[in-house]
């Protein structure tokens, strides 16, 4: 099992180091190879995703990614900015499905901005299509309008589009994921207004016929945004397009209180994947040893489950994380009075200890 380890920038190096400690504490034969990515790669090689890094990622079964970015690169031309490395990896590895679980741990219920009874026990999975939709549709650009409300005025436009195979493959990911959970898929669209999403709804309904054991409901995106804060526990798996998924996955993330707890996976058709915390490189706290490593440790668990076919090992990590939370250990972002404040390294060590004890 070959893993490309790309820590990146800011807190990326600190949190990935803890995830590696946890992986190494498992009794698995993992081949780990490191490479630079993002700002660190730009400094060393003049590009955020050097060929050598890309080749390593392509040859691996999975990529464990930290985070990239720093304010100091904001003035670089777009193609050289650290964040471009993620887009490049998604494109070259053909990662079309983004999976983000939003789980509210019992011990962290108070960290959410919602009432405890709404989110206690929350466990939903948001699946976002990652390679299509209005983000990539052509044509796009600026021009002088020839029609519309203001002919002759300068205007900008993008194209929303999805092909049938693109919708089918993400639908299969959602139904198959639901089979391993509560067997319910909510497909989020805007079929009442957009042609693209009427088509999305039709294709979802068609693919659903192959999964009679899974319940499918359709929901308009405006209603889904509302239901996520009104009654989030009604959801099991949510599947949606790139644009709506971008927004809803961040909304769902905040339900759980801290971004430092949220893992994510991006998968291709061969289940090769990129696994990373949902947060960024947090330059404001980088180098201080206070970042929460749990999102990255939980991303490593997702890697074991989705790309390396090691569900038992994944479960052991998840149980170890629960155990350290139950012991009252908290990094600054999830700290509450009465708990014990720990740094990045101590949190990683505690997970390793809990793992060894299991
Ligand atoms: P961010 O997620 O890095 O940070 C937002 C806030 O959350 C900050 O206050 C930060 O201190 C805190 N935070 C984030 N992760 C934390 C953790 N593990 N533990 C404790 N606190 C944590 O988002 P931002 O500040 O908007 O962006 C910073 C940089 O990261 C930018 O350059 C941005 O482009 C980049 N970014 C990268 C990714 C990625 O690599 N996938 C994603 C988002 C942002």
CSV table of C-alpha atoms and ligand atoms in Angstrom, one decimal:
chain,number,residue,atom,x,y,z
A,1,UNK,CA,0.0,0.0,0.0
A,2,UNK,CA,1.8,3.0,-1.3
A,3,UNK,CA,0.9,6.4,0.1
A,4,UNK,CA,2.1,9.8,-1.2
A,5,UNK,CA,2.5,12.1,1.7
A,6,UNK,CA,2.2,15.8,0.8
A,7,UNK,CA,2.2,17.9,4.0
A,8,UNK,CA,2.2,21.3,2.1
A,9,UNK,CA,2.3,24.6,4.0
A,10,UNK,CA,1.4,26.3,7.3
A,11,UNK,CA,0.0,23.8,9.8
A,12,UNK,CA,0.1,21.1,7.1
A,13,UNK,CA,3.4,19.8,8.2
A,14,UNK,CA,2.5,19.7,11.9
A,15,UNK,CA,-0.8,17.9,11.4
A,16,UNK,CA,0.4,15.4,8.8
A,17,UNK,CA,3.2,14.4,11.2
A,18,UNK,CA,0.6,13.4,13.8
A,19,UNK,CA,-1.4,11.5,11.2
A,20,UNK,CA,1.7,9.6,10.2
A,21,UNK,CA,2.4,8.7,13.8
A,22,UNK,CA,-1.0,7.2,14.1
A,23,UNK,CA,-0.7,5.3,10.8
A,24,UNK,CA,2.7,3.9,11.9
A,25,UNK,CA,1.2,2.7,15.1
A,26,UNK,CA,-1.1,0.3,13.1
A,27,UNK,CA,0.2,-3.1,12.2
A,28,UNK,CA,0.1,-2.5,8.4
A,29,UNK,CA,2.8,-2.5,5.8
A,30,UNK,CA,2.5,1.0,4.4
A,31,UNK,CA,5.1,2.5,2.0
A,32,UNK,CA,5.2,6.3,2.7
A,33,UNK,CA,6.9,8.7,0.3
A,34,UNK,CA,7.1,12.4,0.9
A,35,UNK,CA,7.0,15.3,-1.6
A,36,UNK,CA,6.6,19.0,-1.6
A,37,UNK,CA,3.4,20.7,-2.6
A,38,UNK,CA,1.9,24.2,-2.6
A,39,UNK,CA,4.0,27.2,-1.4
A,40,UNK,CA,6.8,24.8,-0.2
A,41,UNK,CA,7.1,23.3,-3.7
A,42,UNK,CA,6.9,26.8,-5.3
A,43,UNK,CA,9.9,27.9,-3.1
A,44,UNK,CA,12.0,24.8,-4.0
A,45,UNK,CA,11.0,24.1,-7.6
A,46,UNK,CA,9.2,27.3,-8.8
A,47,UNK,CA,5.8,25.5,-9.2
A,48,UNK,CA,3.1,24.5,-6.6
A,49,UNK,CA,2.7,21.0,-8.2
A,50,UNK,CA,6.1,19.9,-9.6
A,51,UNK,CA,6.1,17.0,-12.0
A,52,UNK,CA,7.9,14.8,-9.5
A,53,UNK,CA,5.2,15.4,-6.9
A,54,UNK,CA,2.4,14.7,-9.5
A,55,UNK,CA,4.2,11.5,-10.6
A,56,UNK,CA,4.5,10.3,-7.0
A,57,UNK,CA,0.8,11.0,-6.5
A,58,UNK,CA,-0.2,9.2,-9.7
A,59,UNK,CA,1.8,6.1,-8.8
A,60,UNK,CA,0.4,5.9,-5.2
A,61,UNK,CA,-2.7,4.1,-4.0
A,62,UNK,CA,-3.6,7.2,-2.0
A,63,UNK,CA,-2.4,10.7,-1.3
A,64,UNK,CA,-2.4,12.0,2.3
A,65,UNK,CA,-2.5,15.8,2.0
A,66,UNK,CA,-2.1,18.5,4.7
A,67,UNK,CA,-3.0,22.0,3.4
A,68,UNK,CA,-1.5,24.6,1.1
A,69,UNK,CA,-1.5,28.4,1.0
A,70,UNK,CA,-0.2,31.5,2.7
A,71,UNK,CA,-1.1,35.1,2.4
A,72,UNK,CA,2.4,35.8,1.1
A,73,UNK,CA,1.6,34.0,-2.2
A,74,UNK,CA,-1.6,36.1,-2.8
A,75,UNK,CA,0.1,38.3,-5.3
A,76,UNK,CA,1.6,35.5,-7.5
A,77,UNK,CA,0.0,34.9,-10.8
A,78,UNK,CA,-3.0,32.5,-10.5
A,79,UNK,CA,-1.2,29.5,-12.0
A,80,UNK,CA,1.6,29.6,-9.5
A,81,UNK,CA,-0.5,30.0,-6.4
A,82,UNK,CA,-0.3,27.1,-3.9
A,83,UNK,CA,-4.1,26.3,-4.2
A,84,UNK,CA,-3.5,25.4,-7.8
A,85,UNK,CA,-1.8,22.3,-6.7
A,86,UNK,CA,-5.1,20.9,-5.4
A,87,UNK,CA,-6.9,21.7,-8.6
A,88,UNK,CA,-4.0,20.1,-10.6
A,89,UNK,CA,-4.2,16.9,-8.4
A,90,UNK,CA,-7.9,16.7,-8.8
A,91,UNK,CA,-7.6,17.1,-12.5
A,92,UNK,CA,-4.8,14.7,-13.2
A,93,UNK,CA,-6.0,12.0,-10.8
A,94,UNK,CA,-9.6,12.4,-12.1
A,95,UNK,CA,-11.0,12.8,-8.6
A,96,UNK,CA,-14.7,13.4,-9.3
A,97,UNK,CA,-16.3,12.5,-5.9
A,98,UNK,CA,-15.7,14.6,-2.8
A,99,UNK,CA,-16.9,12.9,0.4
A,100,UNK,CA,-17.2,14.9,3.6
A,101,UNK,CA,-18.7,13.4,6.7
A,102,UNK,CA,-20.1,15.8,9.2
A,103,UNK,CA,-20.1,14.0,12.5
A,104,UNK,CA,-20.9,15.7,15.8
A,105,UNK,CA,-19.1,13.9,18.6
A,106,UNK,CA,-21.1,13.7,21.8
A,107,UNK,CA,-18.2,15.4,23.8
A,108,UNK,CA,-18.2,18.4,21.4
A,109,UNK,CA,-21.9,19.1,21.2
A,110,UNK,CA,-21.4,22.5,23.0
A,111,UNK,CA,-18.9,23.6,20.3
A,112,UNK,CA,-21.8,23.9,17.7
A,113,UNK,CA,-23.7,27.1,17.2
A,114,UNK,CA,-26.9,25.0,17.0
A,115,UNK,CA,-28.9,23.8,20.0
A,116,UNK,CA,-27.5,20.5,21.4
A,117,UNK,CA,-30.7,18.5,20.8
A,118,UNK,CA,-30.5,19.4,17.0
A,119,UNK,CA,-27.0,18.1,16.5
A,120,UNK,CA,-26.2,15.5,19.2
A,121,UNK,CA,-25.5,12.2,17.4
A,122,UNK,CA,-25.4,13.9,14.0
A,123,UNK,CA,-23.7,11.7,11.3
A,124,UNK,CA,-24.2,12.8,7.7
A,125,UNK,CA,-22.1,12.4,4.6
A,126,UNK,CA,-22.1,15.1,1.9
A,127,UNK,CA,-21.0,13.9,-1.5
A,128,UNK,CA,-20.1,16.7,-3.9
A,129,UNK,CA,-19.4,16.2,-7.6
A,130,UNK,CA,-16.1,17.7,-8.2
A,131,UNK,CA,-15.2,18.0,-11.9
A,132,UNK,CA,-18.2,19.4,-13.6
A,133,UNK,CA,-21.0,22.0,-13.3
A,134,UNK,CA,-20.7,25.8,-13.7
A,135,UNK,CA,-17.1,25.7,-12.3
A,136,UNK,CA,-15.7,24.0,-15.5
A,137,UNK,CA,-18.4,24.5,-18.1
A,138,UNK,CA,-17.4,26.2,-21.4
A,139,UNK,CA,-17.9,28.8,-22.8
A,140,UNK,CA,-17.3,31.3,-20.1
A,141,UNK,CA,-15.9,34.8,-20.1
A,142,UNK,CA,-16.6,38.5,-20.6
A,143,UNK,CA,-18.2,40.2,-23.6
A,144,UNK,CA,-20.5,42.9,-24.8
A,145,UNK,CA,-24.1,41.8,-24.4
A,146,UNK,CA,-26.1,41.5,-27.6
A,147,UNK,CA,-29.4,40.8,-25.9
A,148,UNK,CA,-30.8,40.5,-22.3
A,149,UNK,CA,-31.8,43.5,-20.2
A,150,UNK,CA,-28.9,45.8,-21.2
A,151,UNK,CA,-27.8,45.1,-24.8
A,152,UNK,CA,-24.4,46.8,-25.5
A,153,UNK,CA,-23.4,46.6,-21.8
A,154,UNK,CA,-20.3,44.7,-20.7
A,155,UNK,CA,-21.3,41.3,-19.2
A,156,UNK,CA,-19.8,38.1,-17.8
A,157,UNK,CA,-21.1,34.6,-18.1
A,158,UNK,CA,-20.4,30.9,-17.1
A,159,UNK,CA,-22.0,27.7,-18.4
A,160,UNK,CA,-23.7,25.2,-16.1
A,161,UNK,CA,-23.6,21.7,-17.7
A,162,UNK,CA,-23.5,18.0,-16.7
A,163,UNK,CA,-23.3,15.0,-19.0
A,164,UNK,CA,-25.2,11.8,-18.2
A,165,UNK,CA,-22.1,9.7,-17.4
A,166,UNK,CA,-20.9,12.4,-15.0
A,167,UNK,CA,-24.2,12.3,-13.1
A,168,UNK,CA,-24.4,8.5,-13.2
A,169,UNK,CA,-21.0,7.9,-11.6
A,170,UNK,CA,-21.6,10.3,-8.7
A,171,UNK,CA,-25.1,8.8,-8.2
A,172,UNK,CA,-23.5,5.3,-7.9
A,173,UNK,CA,-21.0,6.6,-5.3
A,174,UNK,CA,-23.9,8.0,-3.3
A,175,UNK,CA,-26.1,4.9,-3.4
A,176,UNK,CA,-23.2,2.6,-2.6
A,177,UNK,CA,-22.1,4.8,0.3
A,178,UNK,CA,-25.8,4.9,1.6
A,179,UNK,CA,-25.9,1.1,1.5
A,180,UNK,CA,-23.1,1.1,4.2
A,181,UNK,CA,-25.0,3.6,6.3
A,182,UNK,CA,-28.7,4.4,6.9
A,183,UNK,CA,-29.7,3.6,3.3
A,184,UNK,CA,-31.1,7.1,2.5
A,185,UNK,CA,-29.9,9.5,-0.3
A,186,UNK,CA,-31.1,13.1,-0.5
A,187,UNK,CA,-30.3,14.4,-4.0
A,188,UNK,CA,-30.1,18.2,-3.9
A,189,UNK,CA,-30.9,20.2,-7.1
A,190,UNK,CA,-32.6,23.2,-8.5
A,191,UNK,CA,-34.8,21.3,-10.9
A,192,UNK,CA,-37.6,23.9,-10.7
A,193,UNK,CA,-35.4,26.5,-12.4
A,194,UNK,CA,-32.4,24.9,-14.0
A,195,UNK,CA,-32.5,22.6,-17.0
A,196,UNK,CA,-29.2,21.0,-15.9
A,197,UNK,CA,-30.7,20.0,-12.6
A,198,UNK,CA,-33.9,18.7,-14.0
A,199,UNK,CA,-31.6,16.4,-16.0
A,200,UNK,CA,-29.7,15.6,-12.8
A,201,UNK,CA,-33.0,14.7,-11.1
A,202,UNK,CA,-34.0,12.4,-14.0
A,203,UNK,CA,-30.7,10.6,-14.1
A,204,UNK,CA,-30.6,10.1,-10.2
A,205,UNK,CA,-34.1,8.6,-10.5
A,206,UNK,CA,-33.0,6.3,-13.2
A,207,UNK,CA,-29.9,5.1,-11.4
A,208,UNK,CA,-31.9,4.6,-8.3
A,209,UNK,CA,-33.7,1.7,-9.9
A,210,UNK,CA,-30.5,-0.3,-9.4
A,211,UNK,CA,-30.7,0.3,-5.7
A,212,UNK,CA,-34.2,-0.6,-4.5
A,213,UNK,CA,-32.9,-1.1,-1.0
A,214,UNK,CA,-31.9,2.6,-0.7
A,215,UNK,CA,-34.5,5.4,-0.2
A,216,UNK,CA,-34.1,8.4,-2.6
A,217,UNK,CA,-35.5,11.8,-1.9
A,218,UNK,CA,-35.1,14.9,-4.1
A,219,UNK,CA,-34.8,18.3,-2.4
A,220,UNK,CA,-34.3,21.8,-3.8
A,221,UNK,CA,-31.1,23.4,-2.7
A,222,UNK,CA,-32.7,26.4,-1.0
A,223,UNK,CA,-34.8,24.0,1.1
A,224,UNK,CA,-31.7,21.8,1.8
A,225,UNK,CA,-29.8,24.8,3.1
A,226,UNK,CA,-32.7,25.5,5.4
A,227,UNK,CA,-33.2,21.9,6.6
A,228,UNK,CA,-29.4,21.5,7.3
A,229,UNK,CA,-29.8,24.1,10.2
A,230,UNK,CA,-33.4,23.2,11.1
A,231,UNK,CA,-33.2,19.4,11.3
A,232,UNK,CA,-29.9,18.1,10.1
A,233,UNK,CA,-30.3,14.6,11.6
A,234,UNK,CA,-33.0,13.9,9.0
A,235,UNK,CA,-30.2,13.5,6.4
A,236,UNK,CA,-28.0,10.4,5.8
A,237,UNK,CA,-26.2,10.9,2.5
A,238,UNK,CA,-26.6,14.1,0.6
A,239,UNK,CA,-25.4,14.1,-3.1
A,240,UNK,CA,-25.2,17.2,-5.2
A,241,UNK,CA,-23.4,19.1,-7.9
A,242,UNK,CA,-20.1,21.0,-7.6
A,243,UNK,CA,-21.6,24.5,-6.9
A,244,UNK,CA,-24.3,23.5,-4.4
A,245,UNK,CA,-21.9,21.0,-2.8
A,246,UNK,CA,-19.3,23.6,-2.3
A,247,UNK,CA,-21.7,25.7,-0.3
A,248,UNK,CA,-23.6,23.0,1.5
A,249,UNK,CA,-20.5,21.1,2.6
A,250,UNK,CA,-19.2,24.2,4.4
A,251,UNK,CA,-22.6,24.8,6.0
A,252,UNK,CA,-22.7,21.2,7.2
A,253,UNK,CA,-19.1,21.5,8.5
A,254,UNK,CA,-20.0,24.3,10.8
A,255,UNK,CA,-22.8,22.2,12.3
A,256,UNK,CA,-20.2,20.2,14.1
A,257,UNK,CA,-18.5,23.2,15.7
A,258,UNK,CA,-14.9,23.0,14.7
A,259,UNK,CA,-13.3,22.8,11.2
A,260,UNK,CA,-10.3,21.2,13.0
A,261,UNK,CA,-12.4,18.0,13.3
A,262,UNK,CA,-13.5,17.5,9.7
A,263,UNK,CA,-11.8,15.0,7.3
A,264,UNK,CA,-12.5,14.7,3.6
A,265,UNK,CA,-11.8,12.4,0.7
A,266,UNK,CA,-11.8,12.9,-3.0
A,267,UNK,CA,-12.0,9.7,-5.1
A,268,UNK,CA,-11.7,8.6,-8.7
A,269,UNK,CA,-13.3,5.7,-10.4
A,270,UNK,CA,-10.5,3.3,-9.2
A,271,UNK,CA,-11.0,4.4,-5.6
A,272,UNK,CA,-7.6,6.1,-5.7
A,273,UNK,CA,-8.0,9.1,-3.5
A,274,UNK,CA,-6.7,12.3,-2.0
A,275,UNK,CA,-7.4,12.6,1.7
A,276,UNK,CA,-7.2,15.9,3.5
A,277,UNK,CA,-8.6,17.9,6.4
A,278,UNK,CA,-11.4,20.3,5.3
A,279,UNK,CA,-9.6,23.3,6.6
A,280,UNK,CA,-6.7,25.3,5.1
A,281,UNK,CA,-3.2,26.0,6.2
A,282,UNK,CA,-4.1,28.3,9.0
A,283,UNK,CA,-1.1,30.7,8.7
A,284,UNK,CA,-2.4,32.5,11.8
A,285,UNK,CA,-1.4,29.6,14.0
A,286,UNK,CA,1.2,27.8,12.0
A,287,UNK,CA,4.4,26.9,13.9
A,288,UNK,CA,2.8,27.3,17.3
A,289,UNK,CA,2.1,23.7,17.9
A,290,UNK,CA,-1.6,24.4,18.7
A,291,UNK,CA,-3.4,23.2,15.5
A,292,UNK,CA,-5.9,20.4,15.9
A,293,UNK,CA,-4.6,17.3,14.1
A,294,UNK,CA,-7.8,15.3,14.4
A,295,UNK,CA,-9.2,16.2,11.0
A,296,UNK,CA,-6.0,14.9,9.4
A,297,UNK,CA,-5.9,11.8,11.6
A,298,UNK,CA,-9.6,11.1,10.6
A,299,UNK,CA,-8.7,11.7,6.9
A,300,UNK,CA,-6.1,9.0,7.3
A,301,UNK,CA,-8.9,6.7,8.6
A,302,UNK,CA,-10.9,7.6,5.5
A,303,UNK,CA,-7.9,6.7,3.4
A,304,UNK,CA,-7.7,3.3,5.0
A,305,UNK,CA,-11.4,2.7,4.4
A,306,UNK,CA,-11.9,4.1,0.9
A,307,UNK,CA,-8.6,3.6,-0.9
A,308,UNK,CA,-6.7,0.9,1.0
A,309,UNK,CA,-9.6,-1.4,1.9
A,310,UNK,CA,-8.7,-1.6,5.6
A,311,UNK,CA,-12.1,-0.8,7.3
A,312,UNK,CA,-11.1,-2.4,10.6
A,313,UNK,CA,-8.0,-0.2,10.9
A,314,UNK,CA,-10.1,2.9,10.0
A,315,UNK,CA,-12.5,2.0,12.7
A,316,UNK,CA,-9.7,1.6,15.2
A,317,UNK,CA,-8.5,5.1,14.5
A,318,UNK,CA,-12.0,6.6,14.8
A,319,UNK,CA,-12.5,4.8,18.1
A,320,UNK,CA,-9.2,6.1,19.4
A,321,UNK,CA,-10.2,9.7,18.5
A,322,UNK,CA,-13.5,9.2,20.4
A,323,UNK,CA,-11.5,7.9,23.3
A,324,UNK,CA,-9.2,10.9,23.6
A,325,UNK,CA,-12.2,13.2,23.4
A,326,UNK,CA,-13.8,11.2,26.1
A,327,UNK,CA,-10.7,11.7,28.2
A,328,UNK,CA,-11.4,15.4,28.0
A,329,UNK,CA,-8.3,16.3,25.8
A,330,UNK,CA,-8.9,19.4,23.6
A,331,UNK,CA,-6.8,21.5,21.3
A,332,UNK,CA,-7.5,25.3,21.6
A,333,UNK,CA,-10.1,25.3,18.8
A,334,UNK,CA,-12.4,22.9,20.6
A,335,UNK,CA,-11.5,23.8,24.2
A,336,UNK,CA,-14.2,24.4,26.8
A,337,UNK,CA,-13.9,25.0,30.5
A,338,UNK,CA,-13.4,21.8,32.4
A,339,UNK,CA,-11.5,20.0,29.7
A,340,UNK,CA,-7.7,19.6,29.3
A,341,UNK,CA,-6.0,21.9,26.8
A,342,UNK,CA,-3.3,20.1,24.7
A,343,UNK,CA,-1.1,21.0,21.8
A,344,UNK,CA,-0.9,19.3,18.3
A,345,UNK,CA,1.8,16.8,19.3
A,346,UNK,CA,0.2,15.8,22.6
A,347,UNK,CA,-3.1,15.2,20.8
A,348,UNK,CA,-1.4,13.0,18.3
A,349,UNK,CA,0.4,11.1,21.1
A,350,UNK,CA,-2.8,10.6,22.9
A,351,UNK,CA,-4.5,9.1,19.8
A,352,UNK,CA,-1.5,6.7,19.4
A,353,UNK,CA,-1.8,5.7,23.0
A,354,UNK,CA,-5.5,5.1,22.7
A,355,UNK,CA,-4.9,3.0,19.6
A,356,UNK,CA,-2.3,0.9,21.3
A,357,UNK,CA,-4.6,0.3,24.2
A,358,UNK,CA,-7.4,-0.9,21.9
B,1,LIG,P1,-8.2,28.1,7.2
B,1,LIG,O1,-9.1,26.9,7.2
B,1,LIG,O2,-6.7,27.9,7.0
B,1,LIG,O3,-8.4,28.8,8.6
B,1,LIG,C1,-9.6,29.4,9.1
B,1,LIG,C2,-9.6,29.5,10.6
B,1,LIG,O4,-9.7,28.2,11.2
B,1,LIG,C3,-8.3,30.1,11.1
B,1,LIG,O5,-8.5,31.0,12.2
B,1,LIG,C4,-7.4,28.9,11.6
B,1,LIG,O6,-6.5,29.2,12.6
B,1,LIG,C5,-8.5,28.0,12.0
B,1,LIG,N1,-8.1,26.6,11.8
B,1,LIG,C6,-8.1,25.9,10.6
B,1,LIG,N2,-7.6,24.7,10.8
B,1,LIG,C7,-7.4,24.5,12.1
B,1,LIG,C8,-7.0,23.4,12.9
B,1,LIG,N3,-6.6,22.2,12.4
B,1,LIG,N4,-6.9,23.6,14.3
B,1,LIG,C9,-7.2,24.8,14.8
B,1,LIG,N5,-7.6,25.9,14.1
B,1,LIG,C10,-7.7,25.7,12.8
B,1,LIG,O7,-8.8,29.1,6.1
B,1,LIG,P2,-8.2,30.5,5.7
B,1,LIG,O8,-7.6,31.2,6.9
B,1,LIG,O9,-9.3,31.1,4.9
B,1,LIG,O10,-7.1,30.2,4.7
B,1,LIG,C11,-5.7,30.1,5.0
B,1,LIG,C12,-4.9,29.6,3.8
B,1,LIG,O11,-5.3,28.3,3.5
B,1,LIG,C13,-5.2,30.4,2.5
B,1,LIG,O12,-4.0,30.6,1.8
B,1,LIG,C14,-6.2,29.5,1.8
B,1,LIG,O13,-6.1,29.7,0.4
B,1,LIG,C15,-5.7,28.2,2.1
B,1,LIG,N6,-6.7,27.1,2.1
B,1,LIG,C16,-6.2,25.9,1.7
B,1,LIG,C17,-7.1,24.8,1.6
B,1,LIG,C18,-6.5,23.5,1.3
B,1,LIG,O14,-5.3,23.3,1.3
B,1,LIG,N7,-7.3,22.5,0.9
B,1,LIG,C19,-8.4,25.0,2.0
B,1,LIG,C20,-8.9,26.2,2.4
B,1,LIG,C21,-8.0,27.3,2.4
